[in-house]
Coordinates of C-alpha atoms in Angstrom, one line a residue:
X19 CA 15.0 -5.0 -37.8
X20 CA 15.0 -2.7 -40.9
X21 CA 13.0 0.4 -41.4
X22 CA 10.8 -1.5 -43.8
X23 CA 10.0 -4.0 -41.0
X24 CA 9.0 -1.2 -38.7
X25 CA 6.8 0.3 -41.6
X26 CA 5.2 -3.1 -42.1
X27 CA 4.5 -3.4 -38.4
X28 CA 3.0 0.1 -38.3
X29 CA 0.7 -0.8 -41.2
X30 CA -0.4 -4.0 -39.4
X31 CA -1.3 -1.9 -36.3
X32 CA -3.2 0.6 -38.4
X33 CA -5.3 -2.3 -39.7
X34 CA -6.1 -3.3 -36.1
X35 CA -6.9 0.3 -35.2
X36 CA -9.3 0.6 -38.0
X37 CA -11.0 -2.7 -37.1
X38 CA -11.2 -1.6 -33.4
X39 CA -12.7 1.8 -34.4
X40 CA -15.4 0.1 -36.4
X41 CA -16.3 -2.1 -33.5
X42 CA -16.6 0.7 -30.9
X43 CA -20.3 1.2 -30.8
X44 CA -20.3 -0.2 -27.2
X45 CA -17.7 2.2 -25.8
X46 CA -13.9 2.3 -25.7
X47 CA -11.6 -0.8 -25.8
X48 CA -10.0 -2.1 -22.6
X49 CA -8.6 -5.5 -23.5
X50 CA -9.2 -8.1 -26.2
X51 CA -9.1 -11.9 -26.3
X52 CA -6.1 -13.2 -28.2
X53 CA -8.1 -16.0 -29.8
X54 CA -10.3 -13.8 -31.9
X55 CA -9.5 -10.2 -31.0
X56 CA -12.9 -9.5 -29.5
X57 CA -12.8 -6.5 -27.2
X58 CA -14.1 -5.9 -23.7
X59 CA -15.3 -2.3 -23.8
X60 CA -16.0 0.3 -21.1
X61 CA -18.6 3.0 -21.6
X62 CA -16.4 6.0 -20.8
X63 CA -13.0 4.5 -21.3
X64 CA -12.1 3.7 -17.7
X65 CA -8.5 4.7 -17.2
X66 CA -7.4 3.0 -20.4
X67 CA -9.7 4.4 -23.1
X68 CA -7.5 7.4 -23.7
X69 CA -4.9 5.1 -25.1
X70 CA -7.2 4.2 -28.0
X71 CA -8.1 7.8 -28.7
X72 CA -4.3 8.4 -28.7
X73 CA -3.9 5.7 -31.3
X74 CA -6.6 7.5 -33.4
X75 CA -4.7 10.8 -33.2
X76 CA -1.5 9.1 -34.3
X77 CA -3.4 7.1 -37.0
X78 CA -4.7 10.5 -38.4
X79 CA -1.1 11.6 -38.6
X80 CA -0.2 8.4 -40.5
X81 CA -3.2 8.3 -42.8
X82 CA -5.6 11.2 -42.6
X83 CA -7.9 9.8 -45.3
X84 CA -8.4 6.4 -43.6
X85 CA -8.6 8.0 -40.1
X86 CA -10.3 11.4 -40.2
X87 CA -10.0 13.6 -37.1
X88 CA -13.6 12.9 -36.4
X89 CA -12.6 9.4 -35.3
X90 CA -10.5 10.8 -32.4
X91 CA -13.3 13.3 -31.6
X92 CA -15.9 10.6 -31.3
X93 CA -13.6 8.7 -28.9
X94 CA -12.8 11.8 -26.9
X95 CA -16.5 12.6 -26.4
X96 CA -17.0 9.2 -24.7
X97 CA -14.2 10.2 -22.2
X98 CA -15.5 13.7 -21.3
X99 CA -17.5 12.6 -18.2
X100 CA -14.3 11.5 -16.7
X101 CA -12.6 14.9 -16.7
X102 CA -13.8 15.9 -13.3
X103 CA -13.6 12.5 -11.6
X104 CA -11.4 12.3 -8.4
X105 CA -8.8 10.0 -9.8
X106 CA -5.1 10.6 -10.4
X107 CA -5.2 8.1 -13.2
X108 CA -7.2 10.4 -15.6
X109 CA -3.9 12.1 -16.4
X110 CA -3.1 9.1 -18.6
X111 CA -6.3 9.2 -20.6
X112 CA -6.5 13.0 -21.0
X113 CA -2.8 13.3 -22.0
X114 CA -2.8 10.7 -24.7
X115 CA -6.5 11.1 -25.6
X116 CA -6.7 14.9 -25.5
X117 CA -3.5 16.8 -25.0
X118 CA -1.9 14.8 -27.8
X119 CA -4.5 16.1 -30.3
X120 CA -3.7 19.7 -29.3
X121 CA 0.0 19.1 -29.6
X122 CA -0.1 17.4 -33.0
X123 CA -3.0 19.3 -34.6
X124 CA -3.8 22.3 -32.5
X125 CA -7.2 20.8 -31.9
X126 CA -9.3 23.1 -29.7
X127 CA -11.8 20.4 -28.5
X128 CA -8.9 18.3 -27.4
X129 CA -7.1 21.2 -25.7
X130 CA -10.3 22.2 -23.8
X131 CA -10.8 18.6 -22.5
X132 CA -7.2 18.2 -21.5
X133 CA -7.1 21.5 -19.6
X134 CA -10.3 20.7 -17.8
X135 CA -8.8 17.4 -16.6
X136 CA -5.5 19.1 -15.7
X137 CA -7.2 21.8 -13.6
X138 CA -9.1 19.1 -11.8
X139 CA -5.9 17.2 -11.0
X140 CA -4.4 20.4 -9.7
X141 CA -7.3 20.8 -7.3
X142 CA -6.7 17.3 -6.0
X143 CA -3.3 18.1 -4.7
X144 CA -2.9 17.7 -0.9
X145 CA -0.1 19.8 0.6
X146 CA -0.1 17.6 3.7
X147 CA 0.9 14.6 1.6
X148 CA 2.9 16.6 -0.9
X149 CA 1.2 14.8 -3.7
X150 CA -2.0 14.1 -5.6
X151 CA -3.7 11.1 -3.8
X152 CA -5.3 8.4 -5.9
X153 CA -8.7 9.8 -5.1
X154 CA -12.1 8.3 -4.3
X155 CA -12.8 7.5 -8.0
X156 CA -9.5 5.8 -8.7
X157 CA -9.9 2.7 -10.8
X158 CA -8.6 0.1 -8.3
X159 CA -10.2 -2.8 -6.5
X160 CA -9.0 -1.5 -3.2
X161 CA -6.6 1.0 -1.6
X162 CA -8.1 4.1 -3.0
X163 CA -8.9 7.4 -1.5
X164 CA -7.5 10.6 0.0
X165 CA -4.3 9.1 1.6
X166 CA -3.4 6.4 -0.9
X167 CA -0.6 6.8 -3.5
X168 CA 1.1 4.7 -6.1
X169 CA 3.8 4.9 -8.8
X170 CA 0.9 4.7 -11.3
X171 CA -0.2 8.2 -10.1
X172 CA 2.8 9.7 -12.0
X173 CA 0.3 9.5 -14.9
X174 CA -0.8 13.0 -13.7
X175 CA 2.5 14.6 -14.4
X176 CA 2.7 14.7 -18.2
X177 CA -0.7 16.4 -18.4
X178 CA 0.1 18.9 -15.6
X179 CA 3.4 19.9 -17.3
X180 CA 1.7 20.4 -20.6
X181 CA -1.1 22.4 -19.0
X182 CA 1.3 24.5 -17.1
X183 CA 3.0 25.4 -20.4
X184 CA -0.3 26.1 -22.1
X185 CA -1.6 28.4 -19.4
X186 CA 1.7 29.8 -18.0
X187 CA 0.4 28.5 -14.7
X188 CA 3.0 28.3 -12.0
X189 CA 0.6 26.5 -9.6
X190 CA 0.2 23.5 -12.0
X191 CA 4.0 23.5 -12.5
X192 CA 4.6 23.4 -8.7
X193 CA 2.0 20.6 -8.3
X194 CA 3.6 18.5 -11.0
X195 CA 7.1 19.0 -9.4
X196 CA 6.0 18.3 -5.9
X197 CA 3.9 15.3 -6.9
X198 CA 6.7 13.8 -9.0
X199 CA 9.3 14.3 -6.3
X200 CA 7.2 12.9 -3.5
X201 CA 5.9 9.8 -5.4
X202 CA 9.5 8.9 -6.5
X203 CA 10.8 9.4 -3.0
X204 CA 8.3 6.9 -1.6
X205 CA 8.2 4.3 -4.4
X206 CA 11.7 4.0 -5.8
X207 CA 13.8 1.7 -3.7
X208 CA 17.5 2.2 -2.9
X209 CA 18.4 -0.4 -5.6
X210 CA 16.3 1.6 -8.2
X211 CA 13.5 -1.0 -8.4
X212 CA 10.0 0.3 -7.8
X213 CA 7.3 -0.5 -5.3
X214 CA 3.8 0.0 -6.6
X215 CA 1.7 1.5 -3.8
X216 CA 1.7 3.3 -0.4
X217 CA -0.7 4.3 2.4
X218 CA 0.0 7.7 4.0
X219 CA -1.1 9.3 7.2
X220 CA -3.6 11.9 6.1
X221 CA -2.5 14.4 8.7
X222 CA 1.2 14.2 8.6
X223 CA 2.0 12.6 5.2
X224 CA 4.1 9.9 6.9
X225 CA 4.3 6.7 5.0
X226 CA 2.4 4.0 7.0
X227 CA 3.1 1.1 4.6
X228 CA 4.2 0.2 1.1
X229 CA 2.7 -2.7 -0.9
X230 CA 2.3 -4.0 -4.4
X231 CA -1.3 -5.0 -4.8
X232 CA -1.0 -5.9 -8.4
X233 CA 2.3 -7.7 -8.2
X234 CA 3.5 -11.0 -6.8
X235 CA 4.1 -9.7 -3.3
X236 CA 4.5 -6.5 -1.3
X237 CA 8.3 -6.7 -1.8
X238 CA 8.4 -7.8 -5.4
X239 CA 8.9 -5.6 -8.5
X240 CA 5.7 -5.6 -10.6
X241 CA 6.7 -5.0 -14.2
X242 CA 4.3 -2.3 -14.9
X243 CA 5.2 -0.4 -11.7
X244 CA 8.8 -0.2 -13.0
X245 CA 7.3 0.8 -16.4
X246 CA 5.3 3.7 -15.1
X247 CA 8.3 5.0 -13.2
X248 CA 10.5 4.8 -16.4
X249 CA 7.9 6.4 -18.6
X250 CA 7.1 9.4 -16.5
X251 CA 10.6 10.2 -15.3
X252 CA 11.8 10.0 -18.9
X253 CA 9.0 12.2 -20.1
X254 CA 9.7 14.8 -17.4
X255 CA 13.4 14.7 -18.3
X256 CA 12.4 15.4 -21.9
X257 CA 10.0 18.3 -21.3
X258 CA 11.9 19.7 -18.3
X259 CA 15.5 19.4 -19.3
X260 CA 16.7 22.0 -16.8
X261 CA 15.7 19.7 -13.9
X262 CA 18.5 17.1 -13.5
X263 CA 16.6 15.2 -10.8
X264 CA 14.1 13.8 -13.4
X265 CA 16.9 12.8 -15.7
X266 CA 18.8 11.1 -12.9
X267 CA 15.7 9.1 -11.8
X268 CA 15.0 8.1 -15.4
X269 CA 18.5 6.8 -15.9
X270 CA 18.4 4.9 -12.6
X271 CA 15.0 3.1 -13.2
X272 CA 15.6 2.4 -16.9
X273 CA 19.1 1.0 -16.2
X274 CA 17.5 -1.3 -13.5
X275 CA 15.1 -2.6 -16.2
X276 CA 17.8 -3.1 -18.7
X277 CA 19.9 -5.0 -16.2
X278 CA 17.0 -7.3 -15.0
X279 CA 14.8 -7.8 -18.1
X280 CA 15.1 -11.3 -19.6
X281 CA 17.6 -11.8 -22.5
X282 CA 14.7 -11.7 -25.0
X283 CA 13.8 -8.3 -23.6
X284 CA 10.1 -9.2 -23.0
X285 CA 9.4 -8.8 -19.2
X286 CA 7.6 -11.2 -17.0
X287 CA 4.5 -9.7 -15.3
X288 CA 6.5 -9.5 -12.1
X289 CA 10.3 -9.7 -11.9
X290 CA 10.2 -11.8 -8.7
X291 CA 7.6 -14.4 -9.5
X292 CA 9.2 -17.6 -8.4
X293 CA 7.4 -19.5 -11.2
X294 CA 9.6 -17.8 -13.8
X295 CA 9.9 -18.9 -16.6
X296 CA 6.6 -20.7 -16.4
X297 CA 4.5 -17.7 -15.8
X298 CA 3.0 -14.7 -17.7
X299 CA 4.9 -12.2 -19.7
X300 CA 3.7 -8.7 -20.0
X301 CA 4.1 -7.1 -23.4
X302 CA 2.3 -3.9 -22.2
X303 CA 5.0 -3.2 -19.6
X304 CA 7.6 -4.0 -22.2
X305 CA 6.1 -1.6 -24.7
X306 CA 6.0 1.1 -22.0
X307 CA 9.7 0.4 -21.5
X308 CA 10.4 0.9 -25.2
X309 CA 8.5 4.2 -25.2
X310 CA 10.3 5.4 -22.1
X311 CA 13.6 4.6 -23.7
X312 CA 12.8 6.7 -26.7
X313 CA 11.9 9.6 -24.4
X314 CA 15.1 9.3 -22.4
X315 CA 17.2 9.0 -25.6
X316 CA 15.7 12.3 -26.7
X317 CA 16.3 13.9 -23.3
X318 CA 20.0 12.8 -23.2
X319 CA 20.7 13.5 -26.9
X320 CA 24.3 13.0 -27.9
X321 CA 25.5 12.7 -24.3
X322 CA 24.3 9.1 -23.7
X323 CA 21.0 8.8 -25.6
X324 CA 22.2 6.3 -28.2
X325 CA 22.2 3.5 -25.7
X326 CA 18.5 4.0 -24.9
X327 CA 17.5 4.5 -28.6
X328 CA 19.1 1.2 -29.4
X329 CA 17.4 -0.5 -26.5
X330 CA 14.0 0.8 -27.6
X331 CA 14.6 -0.5 -31.2
X332 CA 15.7 -3.9 -30.0
X333 CA 12.7 -4.1 -27.6
X334 CA 10.2 -3.1 -30.3
X335 CA 11.8 -5.6 -32.6
X336 CA 11.2 -8.5 -30.1
X337 CA 7.6 -7.4 -29.6
X338 CA 6.9 -7.3 -33.3
X339 CA 8.6 -10.5 -34.1
X340 CA 7.0 -12.6 -31.3
X341 CA 3.8 -10.9 -30.3
X342 CA 2.3 -8.8 -33.1
X343 CA -0.1 -10.9 -35.1
X344 CA 1.1 -11.4 -38.6
X345 CA -0.5 -11.3 -42.1
X346 CA -0.3 -15.1 -42.6
X347 CA -2.8 -17.4 -44.3
X348 CA -4.5 -19.6 -41.8
X349 CA -4.0 -17.3 -38.8
X350 CA -7.6 -16.3 -38.0
X351 CA -6.6 -13.7 -35.4
X352 CA -7.0 -10.0 -36.4
X353 CA -3.8 -8.6 -37.9
X354 CA -1.8 -6.2 -35.8
X355 CA -2.8 -7.3 -32.3
X356 CA -0.1 -7.0 -29.6
X357 CA -0.7 -10.3 -27.7
X358 CA 0.8 -11.3 -24.4
X359 CA -0.4 -8.5 -22.2
X360 CA -1.0 -9.4 -18.5
X361 CA -3.1 -7.0 -16.4
X362 CA -2.2 -8.9 -13.3
X363 CA -2.2 -12.4 -11.9
X364 CA -3.4 -11.2 -8.5
X365 CA -7.0 -12.1 -7.6
X366 CA -7.6 -8.8 -5.8
X367 CA -7.9 -6.9 -9.0
X368 CA -11.2 -5.7 -10.4
X369 CA -13.0 -8.3 -12.5
X370 CA -12.3 -6.4 -15.7
X371 CA -8.6 -6.3 -14.9
X372 CA -7.8 -10.0 -14.2
X373 CA -6.9 -11.1 -17.7
X374 CA -3.5 -12.7 -18.0
X375 CA -2.8 -13.1 -21.7
X376 CA -4.6 -10.6 -23.9
X377 CA -4.2 -7.5 -26.0
X378 CA -4.2 -4.5 -23.6
X379 CA -5.1 -1.3 -25.3
X380 CA -2.4 0.7 -23.6
X381 CA 0.3 -1.8 -24.5
X382 CA -0.9 -1.5 -28.1
X383 CA -0.8 2.3 -27.9
X384 CA 2.8 2.4 -26.7
X385 CA 4.1 0.0 -29.3
X386 CA 2.3 2.0 -32.0
X387 CA 3.7 5.2 -30.6
X388 CA 7.2 3.7 -30.8
X389 CA 6.6 2.7 -34.4
X390 CA 5.4 6.2 -35.3
X391 CA 8.7 7.5 -34.0
X392 CA 10.9 4.7 -35.4
X393 CA 9.5 5.2 -38.9
X394 CA 10.2 8.9 -38.8
X395 CA 6.6 10.0 -38.9
X396 CA 7.0 12.0 -35.7
X397 CA 9.9 12.9 -33.5
X398 CA 9.6 11.7 -29.9
X399 CA 9.9 15.3 -28.7
X400 CA 6.4 16.1 -30.1
X401 CA 4.7 13.5 -27.9

């Protein structure tokens, strides 16, 4: 795909971001129906709303006249009640929805919100477990609380590393390192595939069981579990280049994905679903893989990064060509939707997370982030 094709896709996604912004009176977007693009909103953004605020920061970078910084501020205000919740997942929302505004524009409102959430995450750290547990407010249907963990909880690390740098805070740095190391030890299998979740002994930290409550089975590889592992190890490798462990993990889990993803590069919702190929794809996990690949390419530079940059470009190309709604007469769907997102096919999920073919706001964020980088608007090192 040429640079002009990436520019065209970026513009299509900007059209969708503008349309979503104008429909946000009810809250922040969670997922949208592929038939008509109508969003399911959450009042405070849930764990996903920061992805849309992140899109607004990046949209301001792309077109400040069409997307004034007040758009991102309005979305961030909705998220603020979440900053003190006991959930490891708030690292996702407050990194992309708040820290990103500070990184790109020096925005003080965004910085304050991100630091508040980061300090709260630091306070959640449990030295007996060696990690930040999911927490009592974690956005799951079950398996939440003070002795539950998951690969998804790596979402805390990007925010913690950023806050440690902002404040010169060695405690937050130590929490990020301990949390990253322990979560990876528990959830990355010997073959470099990823198990989603675990239950720990609250007194000893011993792993009592591992399971995959959003994937096909407890021993399967749910696509998004692998995606989170790739994204946050690659991000850590990029922002902490002197720590070879993060780089090694990132290469291992990304190479597993590259070796197991279908030939068309768009992952199924779970790599072990026996119904493949007659089952759901997940473009959100696939977009996360592309974003992770760009980060790892940056971390590796000239000593191996080209492989991952090329993989990211090829993956983004497939998503754009097959799943990004086009500007075609007769297509009544909104332009620039990333279709084909699967929250999960498991019935145990929360009601708002059971959709199997939709636009997922975080999938859209990561594809848009890739396009911002691939069109040269921003280097990946600024993310």
